[in-house]
Amino acid sequence: MSRRRTYSDTFTGKADEGIRLILEGKTDEDRRSRLRNVLLKVINNELTPRQKQIIMLYYFQNKDMVCIGRELGVTPQAVSAAMSRARLRMFRILQYYI
């Protein structure tokens, strides 16, 4: 099995786009406030402690995956995998509100 030679430090796709819209306030204020509260509840209650830590560092402290990996003592690929699982879990729950 060949190893992946390239690594992307950014996420794209529908899940990431929806999460960023909520966090950056590109929706009307009332809806944004409600969705942000739901998102924070999902982060606090539905994610594993590691996923929660990675999400907080990535979205709220604007750190990249390499920096997060160094801080947590894991590889950027491990951060990316945990981030992908967390984003999908958040997005599945948020679909009912978006």
Short mmCIF file of N, CA, C and O in Angstrom, two decimals:
data_model
loop_
_atom_site.label_atom_id
_atom_site.label_comp_id
_atom_site.label_asym_id
_atom_site.label_seq_id
_atom_site.Cartn_x
_atom_site.Cartn_y
_atom_site.Cartn_z
N MET A 1 0.85 -1.17 0.00
CA MET A 1 0.00 0.00 0.00
C MET A 1 0.89 1.23 0.00
O MET A 1 1.78 1.38 0.83
N SER A 2 0.68 2.12 -0.94
CA SER A 2 1.53 3.31 -1.03
C SER A 2 1.09 4.37 -0.04
O SER A 2 -0.07 4.46 0.33
N ARG A 3 2.05 5.14 0.40
CA ARG A 3 1.76 6.21 1.35
C ARG A 3 1.37 7.47 0.61
O ARG A 3 1.88 7.75 -0.47
N ARG A 4 0.53 8.21 1.20
CA ARG A 4 0.10 9.48 0.63
C ARG A 4 1.23 10.49 0.77
O ARG A 4 1.74 10.71 1.86
N ARG A 5 1.61 11.11 -0.30
CA ARG A 5 2.76 12.01 -0.30
C ARG A 5 2.38 13.48 -0.06
O ARG A 5 3.20 14.26 0.36
N THR A 6 1.15 13.84 -0.35
CA THR A 6 0.74 15.22 -0.17
C THR A 6 -0.19 15.33 1.02
O THR A 6 -0.83 14.37 1.41
N TYR A 7 -0.26 16.52 1.55
CA TYR A 7 -1.12 16.76 2.70
C TYR A 7 -1.72 18.14 2.58
O TYR A 7 -1.01 19.12 2.38
N SER A 8 -3.03 18.23 2.69
CA SER A 8 -3.72 19.51 2.63
C SER A 8 -4.07 19.95 4.04
O SER A 8 -4.56 19.17 4.84
N ASP A 9 -3.82 21.21 4.34
CA ASP A 9 -4.08 21.74 5.67
C ASP A 9 -5.41 22.49 5.73
O ASP A 9 -5.69 23.19 6.68
N THR A 10 -6.22 22.35 4.73
CA THR A 10 -7.51 23.03 4.74
C THR A 10 -8.62 22.03 4.45
O THR A 10 -8.41 21.03 3.78
N PHE A 11 -9.79 22.31 4.98
CA PHE A 11 -10.95 21.49 4.72
C PHE A 11 -11.82 22.21 3.71
O PHE A 11 -11.90 23.43 3.69
N THR A 12 -12.48 21.44 2.90
CA THR A 12 -13.44 22.01 1.97
C THR A 12 -14.67 21.13 2.00
O THR A 12 -14.69 20.08 2.63
N GLY A 13 -15.67 21.54 1.34
CA GLY A 13 -16.87 20.72 1.26
C GLY A 13 -18.03 21.34 1.98
O GLY A 13 -17.93 22.37 2.64
N LYS A 14 -19.17 20.69 1.83
CA LYS A 14 -20.42 21.21 2.35
C LYS A 14 -20.43 21.32 3.87
O LYS A 14 -20.91 22.29 4.43
N ALA A 15 -19.87 20.31 4.56
CA ALA A 15 -19.87 20.34 6.03
C ALA A 15 -19.07 21.52 6.55
O ALA A 15 -19.53 22.28 7.40
N ASP A 16 -17.86 21.69 6.04
CA ASP A 16 -17.02 22.78 6.51
C ASP A 16 -17.62 24.14 6.15
O ASP A 16 -17.58 25.07 6.94
N GLU A 17 -18.19 24.24 4.97
CA GLU A 17 -18.80 25.50 4.53
C GLU A 17 -19.95 25.90 5.46
O GLU A 17 -20.06 27.06 5.88
N GLY A 18 -20.79 24.94 5.83
CA GLY A 18 -21.91 25.22 6.72
C GLY A 18 -21.46 25.64 8.11
O GLY A 18 -21.99 26.59 8.69
N ILE A 19 -20.45 24.96 8.64
CA ILE A 19 -19.93 25.30 9.96
C ILE A 19 -19.32 26.69 9.95
O ILE A 19 -19.55 27.50 10.84
N ARG A 20 -18.53 26.99 8.93
CA ARG A 20 -17.92 28.32 8.84
C ARG A 20 -18.95 29.42 8.68
O ARG A 20 -18.79 30.51 9.24
N LEU A 21 -20.02 29.18 7.91
CA LEU A 21 -21.08 30.18 7.77
C LEU A 21 -21.68 30.54 9.12
O LEU A 21 -21.93 31.71 9.42
N ILE A 22 -21.92 29.53 9.92
CA ILE A 22 -22.51 29.76 11.24
C ILE A 22 -21.55 30.55 12.12
O ILE A 22 -21.91 31.54 12.75
N LEU A 23 -20.29 30.12 12.14
CA LEU A 23 -19.32 30.75 13.03
C LEU A 23 -18.94 32.16 12.59
O LEU A 23 -18.66 33.01 13.41
N GLU A 24 -18.93 32.41 11.29
CA GLU A 24 -18.51 33.72 10.79
C GLU A 24 -19.66 34.71 10.69
O GLU A 24 -19.45 35.87 10.39
N GLY A 25 -20.86 34.26 10.93
CA GLY A 25 -21.99 35.18 10.96
C GLY A 25 -22.48 35.63 9.61
O GLY A 25 -22.91 36.76 9.45
N LYS A 26 -22.45 34.76 8.62
CA LYS A 26 -22.92 35.13 7.30
C LYS A 26 -24.39 34.76 7.09
O LYS A 26 -24.85 34.58 5.99
N THR A 27 -25.11 34.62 8.18
CA THR A 27 -26.55 34.41 8.14
C THR A 27 -27.19 35.54 8.93
O THR A 27 -26.50 36.29 9.60
N ASP A 28 -28.51 35.66 8.87
CA ASP A 28 -29.13 36.75 9.62
C ASP A 28 -28.89 36.55 11.13
O ASP A 28 -28.67 35.44 11.61
N GLU A 29 -28.91 37.63 11.87
CA GLU A 29 -28.46 37.64 13.27
C GLU A 29 -29.23 36.69 14.18
O GLU A 29 -28.63 35.97 14.98
N ASP A 30 -30.55 36.67 14.07
CA ASP A 30 -31.36 35.81 14.94
C ASP A 30 -31.06 34.34 14.69
O ASP A 30 -30.83 33.55 15.61
N ARG A 31 -31.03 33.98 13.44
CA ARG A 31 -30.75 32.60 13.05
C ARG A 31 -29.32 32.23 13.42
O ARG A 31 -29.07 31.14 13.91
N ARG A 32 -28.42 33.14 13.20
CA ARG A 32 -27.01 32.89 13.52
C ARG A 32 -26.84 32.61 15.01
O ARG A 32 -26.13 31.69 15.39
N SER A 33 -27.48 33.39 15.83
CA SER A 33 -27.38 33.21 17.27
C SER A 33 -27.91 31.85 17.69
O SER A 33 -27.29 31.14 18.48
N ARG A 34 -29.06 31.47 17.15
CA ARG A 34 -29.65 30.17 17.47
C ARG A 34 -28.77 29.02 17.00
O ARG A 34 -28.51 28.06 17.75
N LEU A 35 -28.27 29.11 15.78
CA LEU A 35 -27.42 28.06 15.24
C LEU A 35 -26.09 27.95 15.99
O LEU A 35 -25.58 26.87 16.22
N ARG A 36 -25.54 29.10 16.37
CA ARG A 36 -24.29 29.09 17.12
C ARG A 36 -24.48 28.38 18.47
O ARG A 36 -23.64 27.59 18.89
N ASN A 37 -25.61 28.65 19.12
CA ASN A 37 -25.90 27.98 20.40
C ASN A 37 -26.04 26.47 20.21
O ASN A 37 -25.52 25.69 21.00
N VAL A 38 -26.72 26.07 19.14
CA VAL A 38 -26.87 24.65 18.85
C VAL A 38 -25.50 24.03 18.56
O VAL A 38 -25.17 22.96 19.06
N LEU A 39 -24.70 24.73 17.76
CA LEU A 39 -23.37 24.23 17.42
C LEU A 39 -22.52 24.05 18.66
O LEU A 39 -21.84 23.02 18.82
N LEU A 40 -22.54 25.00 19.56
CA LEU A 40 -21.76 24.89 20.79
C LEU A 40 -22.25 23.73 21.65
O LEU A 40 -21.44 23.02 22.27
N LYS A 41 -23.56 23.51 21.70
CA LYS A 41 -24.09 22.37 22.45
C LYS A 41 -23.65 21.05 21.82
O LYS A 41 -23.31 20.10 22.53
N VAL A 42 -23.66 21.00 20.50
CA VAL A 42 -23.21 19.79 19.81
C VAL A 42 -21.74 19.54 20.12
O VAL A 42 -21.34 18.41 20.43
N ILE A 43 -20.92 20.58 20.05
CA ILE A 43 -19.49 20.43 20.34
C ILE A 43 -19.29 19.93 21.76
O ILE A 43 -18.52 19.01 22.00
N ASN A 44 -19.99 20.50 22.70
CA ASN A 44 -19.81 20.13 24.11
C ASN A 44 -20.38 18.77 24.46
O ASN A 44 -19.83 18.08 25.32
N ASN A 45 -21.48 18.37 23.83
CA ASN A 45 -22.18 17.16 24.24
C ASN A 45 -22.02 15.95 23.34
O ASN A 45 -22.21 14.83 23.79
N GLU A 46 -21.71 16.16 22.08
CA GLU A 46 -21.72 15.05 21.12
C GLU A 46 -20.34 14.59 20.66
O GLU A 46 -20.22 13.53 20.08
N LEU A 47 -19.33 15.38 20.88
CA LEU A 47 -17.98 15.03 20.40
C LEU A 47 -17.16 14.39 21.51
O LEU A 47 -17.40 14.63 22.69
N THR A 48 -16.17 13.62 21.10
CA THR A 48 -15.24 13.06 22.08
C THR A 48 -14.37 14.21 22.61
O THR A 48 -14.27 15.27 21.96
N PRO A 49 -13.73 14.02 23.76
CA PRO A 49 -12.87 15.10 24.28
C PRO A 49 -11.78 15.53 23.30
O PRO A 49 -11.50 16.72 23.15
N ARG A 50 -11.17 14.59 22.59
CA ARG A 50 -10.13 14.93 21.61
C ARG A 50 -10.71 15.71 20.44
O ARG A 50 -10.15 16.70 20.00
N GLN A 51 -11.85 15.26 19.93
CA GLN A 51 -12.49 15.98 18.83
C GLN A 51 -12.87 17.38 19.26
O GLN A 51 -12.66 18.34 18.51
N LYS A 52 -13.41 17.52 20.44
CA LYS A 52 -13.79 18.83 20.96
C LYS A 52 -12.57 19.75 21.03
O LYS A 52 -12.62 20.91 20.61
N GLN A 53 -11.47 19.23 21.54
CA GLN A 53 -10.24 20.02 21.67
C GLN A 53 -9.75 20.47 20.29
O GLN A 53 -9.40 21.64 20.10
N ILE A 54 -9.76 19.57 19.33
CA ILE A 54 -9.29 19.90 17.98
C ILE A 54 -10.20 20.92 17.32
O ILE A 54 -9.73 21.90 16.72
N ILE A 55 -11.51 20.75 17.44
CA ILE A 55 -12.48 21.71 16.86
C ILE A 55 -12.27 23.10 17.46
O ILE A 55 -12.26 24.10 16.76
N MET A 56 -12.12 23.16 18.78
CA MET A 56 -11.93 24.45 19.44
C MET A 56 -10.64 25.13 18.95
O MET A 56 -10.64 26.34 18.69
N LEU A 57 -9.58 24.38 18.83
CA LEU A 57 -8.32 24.96 18.37
C LEU A 57 -8.43 25.41 16.91
O LEU A 57 -7.93 26.48 16.55
N TYR A 58 -9.07 24.62 16.08
CA TYR A 58 -9.15 24.93 14.65
C TYR A 58 -10.10 26.09 14.35
O TYR A 58 -9.73 27.05 13.67
N TYR A 59 -11.31 26.02 14.84
CA TYR A 59 -12.31 27.02 14.48
C TYR A 59 -12.30 28.26 15.38
O TYR A 59 -12.60 29.35 14.92
N PHE A 60 -11.99 28.10 16.65
CA PHE A 60 -12.09 29.24 17.56
C PHE A 60 -10.75 29.93 17.81
O PHE A 60 -10.73 31.10 18.14
N GLN A 61 -9.65 29.19 17.69
CA GLN A 61 -8.34 29.81 17.88
C GLN A 61 -7.58 29.92 16.56
O GLN A 61 -6.43 30.35 16.54
N ASN A 62 -8.21 29.51 15.46
CA ASN A 62 -7.65 29.63 14.11
C ASN A 62 -6.25 29.04 13.96
O ASN A 62 -5.40 29.62 13.30
N LYS A 63 -6.02 27.90 14.57
CA LYS A 63 -4.74 27.22 14.42
C LYS A 63 -4.85 26.23 13.28
O LYS A 63 -5.91 25.66 13.03
N ASP A 64 -3.73 26.01 12.58
CA ASP A 64 -3.76 25.02 11.51
C ASP A 64 -3.48 23.63 12.07
O ASP A 64 -3.11 23.47 13.22
N MET A 65 -3.66 22.63 11.24
CA MET A 65 -3.56 21.25 11.71
C MET A 65 -2.14 20.85 12.11
O MET A 65 -1.97 20.04 13.02
N VAL A 66 -1.17 21.41 11.47
CA VAL A 66 0.22 21.11 11.84
C VAL A 66 0.49 21.63 13.25
O VAL A 66 1.05 20.93 14.09
N CYS A 67 0.06 22.85 13.53
CA CYS A 67 0.24 23.45 14.85
C CYS A 67 -0.53 22.67 15.92
O CYS A 67 -0.02 22.41 17.01
N ILE A 68 -1.75 22.28 15.59
CA ILE A 68 -2.56 21.49 16.53
C ILE A 68 -1.88 20.16 16.81
O ILE A 68 -1.79 19.72 17.96
N GLY A 69 -1.37 19.52 15.77
CA GLY A 69 -0.68 18.25 15.93
C GLY A 69 0.53 18.37 16.86
O GLY A 69 0.73 17.53 17.73
N ARG A 70 1.30 19.43 16.67
CA ARG A 70 2.45 19.65 17.54
C ARG A 70 2.01 19.87 18.98
O ARG A 70 2.60 19.33 19.91
N GLU A 71 0.98 20.66 19.16
CA GLU A 71 0.48 20.98 20.50
C GLU A 71 -0.06 19.74 21.22
O GLU A 71 0.14 19.58 22.42
N LEU A 72 -0.71 18.85 20.46
CA LEU A 72 -1.30 17.65 21.07
C LEU A 72 -0.38 16.44 21.03
O LEU A 72 -0.71 15.40 21.60
N GLY A 73 0.72 16.56 20.33
CA GLY A 73 1.67 15.45 20.24
C GLY A 73 1.23 14.34 19.31
O GLY A 73 1.55 13.17 19.54
N VAL A 74 0.51 14.70 18.26
CA VAL A 74 0.07 13.72 17.26
C VAL A 74 0.43 14.25 15.87
O VAL A 74 0.81 15.41 15.71
N THR A 75 0.29 13.39 14.87
CA THR A 75 0.61 13.80 13.51
C THR A 75 -0.52 14.66 12.94
O THR A 75 -1.67 14.56 13.39
N PRO A 76 -0.21 15.48 11.93
CA PRO A 76 -1.27 16.25 11.27
C PRO A 76 -2.34 15.34 10.66
O PRO A 76 -3.51 15.71 10.61
N GLN A 77 -1.94 14.15 10.21
CA GLN A 77 -2.91 13.23 9.64
C GLN A 77 -3.90 12.75 10.70
O GLN A 77 -5.09 12.59 10.42
N ALA A 78 -3.44 12.53 11.93
CA ALA A 78 -4.34 12.14 13.02
C ALA A 78 -5.30 13.28 13.35
O ALA A 78 -6.48 13.04 13.62
N VAL A 79 -4.80 14.50 13.31
CA VAL A 79 -5.65 15.67 13.54
C VAL A 79 -6.70 15.75 12.44
O VAL A 79 -7.89 15.97 12.71
N SER A 80 -6.28 15.55 11.20
CA SER A 80 -7.19 15.61 10.08
C SER A 80 -8.28 14.55 10.18
O SER A 80 -9.46 14.83 9.93
N ALA A 81 -7.92 13.35 10.57
CA ALA A 81 -8.90 12.26 10.69
C ALA A 81 -9.91 12.57 11.79
O ALA A 81 -11.12 12.40 11.60
N ALA A 82 -9.43 13.04 12.94
CA ALA A 82 -10.33 13.37 14.05
C ALA A 82 -11.23 14.55 13.66
O ALA A 82 -12.43 14.56 13.99
N MET A 83 -10.66 15.51 12.95
CA MET A 83 -11.42 16.67 12.51
C MET A 83 -12.51 16.25 11.52
O MET A 83 -13.65 16.72 11.62
N SER A 84 -12.19 15.36 10.62
CA SER A 84 -13.19 14.90 9.65
C SER A 84 -14.35 14.20 10.33
O SER A 84 -15.51 14.46 10.02
N ARG A 85 -14.05 13.33 11.28
CA ARG A 85 -15.12 12.63 12.00
C ARG A 85 -15.97 13.62 12.80
O ARG A 85 -17.20 13.52 12.82
N ALA A 86 -15.33 14.57 13.44
CA ALA A 86 -16.05 15.57 14.24
C ALA A 86 -16.93 16.45 13.36
O ALA A 86 -18.10 16.71 13.69
N ARG A 87 -16.38 16.90 12.25
CA ARG A 87 -17.14 17.77 11.33
C ARG A 87 -18.37 17.05 10.80
O ARG A 87 -19.47 17.63 10.73
N LEU A 88 -18.21 15.79 10.41
CA LEU A 88 -19.35 15.05 9.89
C LEU A 88 -20.42 14.84 10.96
O LEU A 88 -21.61 14.96 10.69
N ARG A 89 -20.00 14.54 12.16
CA ARG A 89 -20.96 14.37 13.26
C ARG A 89 -21.70 15.68 13.52
O ARG A 89 -22.93 15.70 13.65
N MET A 90 -20.96 16.79 13.56
CA MET A 90 -21.60 18.10 13.79
C MET A 90 -22.56 18.43 12.66
O MET A 90 -23.68 18.89 12.90
N PHE A 91 -22.12 18.22 11.44
CA PHE A 91 -22.94 18.59 10.29
C PHE A 91 -24.21 17.75 10.22
O PHE A 91 -25.27 18.26 9.89
N ARG A 92 -24.12 16.46 10.55
CA ARG A 92 -25.33 15.61 10.54
C ARG A 92 -26.37 16.13 11.51
O ARG A 92 -27.56 16.12 11.21
N ILE A 93 -25.94 16.60 12.66
CA ILE A 93 -26.88 17.15 13.63
C ILE A 93 -27.37 18.52 13.19
O ILE A 93 -28.56 18.83 13.28
N LEU A 94 -26.48 19.35 12.66
CA LEU A 94 -26.85 20.71 12.25
C LEU A 94 -27.73 20.74 11.01
O LEU A 94 -28.40 21.75 10.77
N GLN A 95 -27.75 19.68 10.23
CA GLN A 95 -28.60 19.64 9.03
C GLN A 95 -30.06 19.94 9.36
O GLN A 95 -30.78 20.50 8.56
N TYR A 96 -30.48 19.58 10.55
CA TYR A 96 -31.87 19.79 10.93
C TYR A 96 -32.15 21.26 11.23
O TYR A 96 -33.30 21.67 11.30
N TYR A 97 -31.12 22.06 11.43
CA TYR A 97 -31.28 23.47 11.79
C TYR A 97 -30.92 24.42 10.64
O TYR A 97 -31.31 25.55 10.67
N ILE A 98 -30.13 23.94 9.69
CA ILE A 98 -29.64 24.82 8.60
C ILE A 98 -30.69 24.89 7.51
O ILE A 98 -31.31 23.96 7.16
#
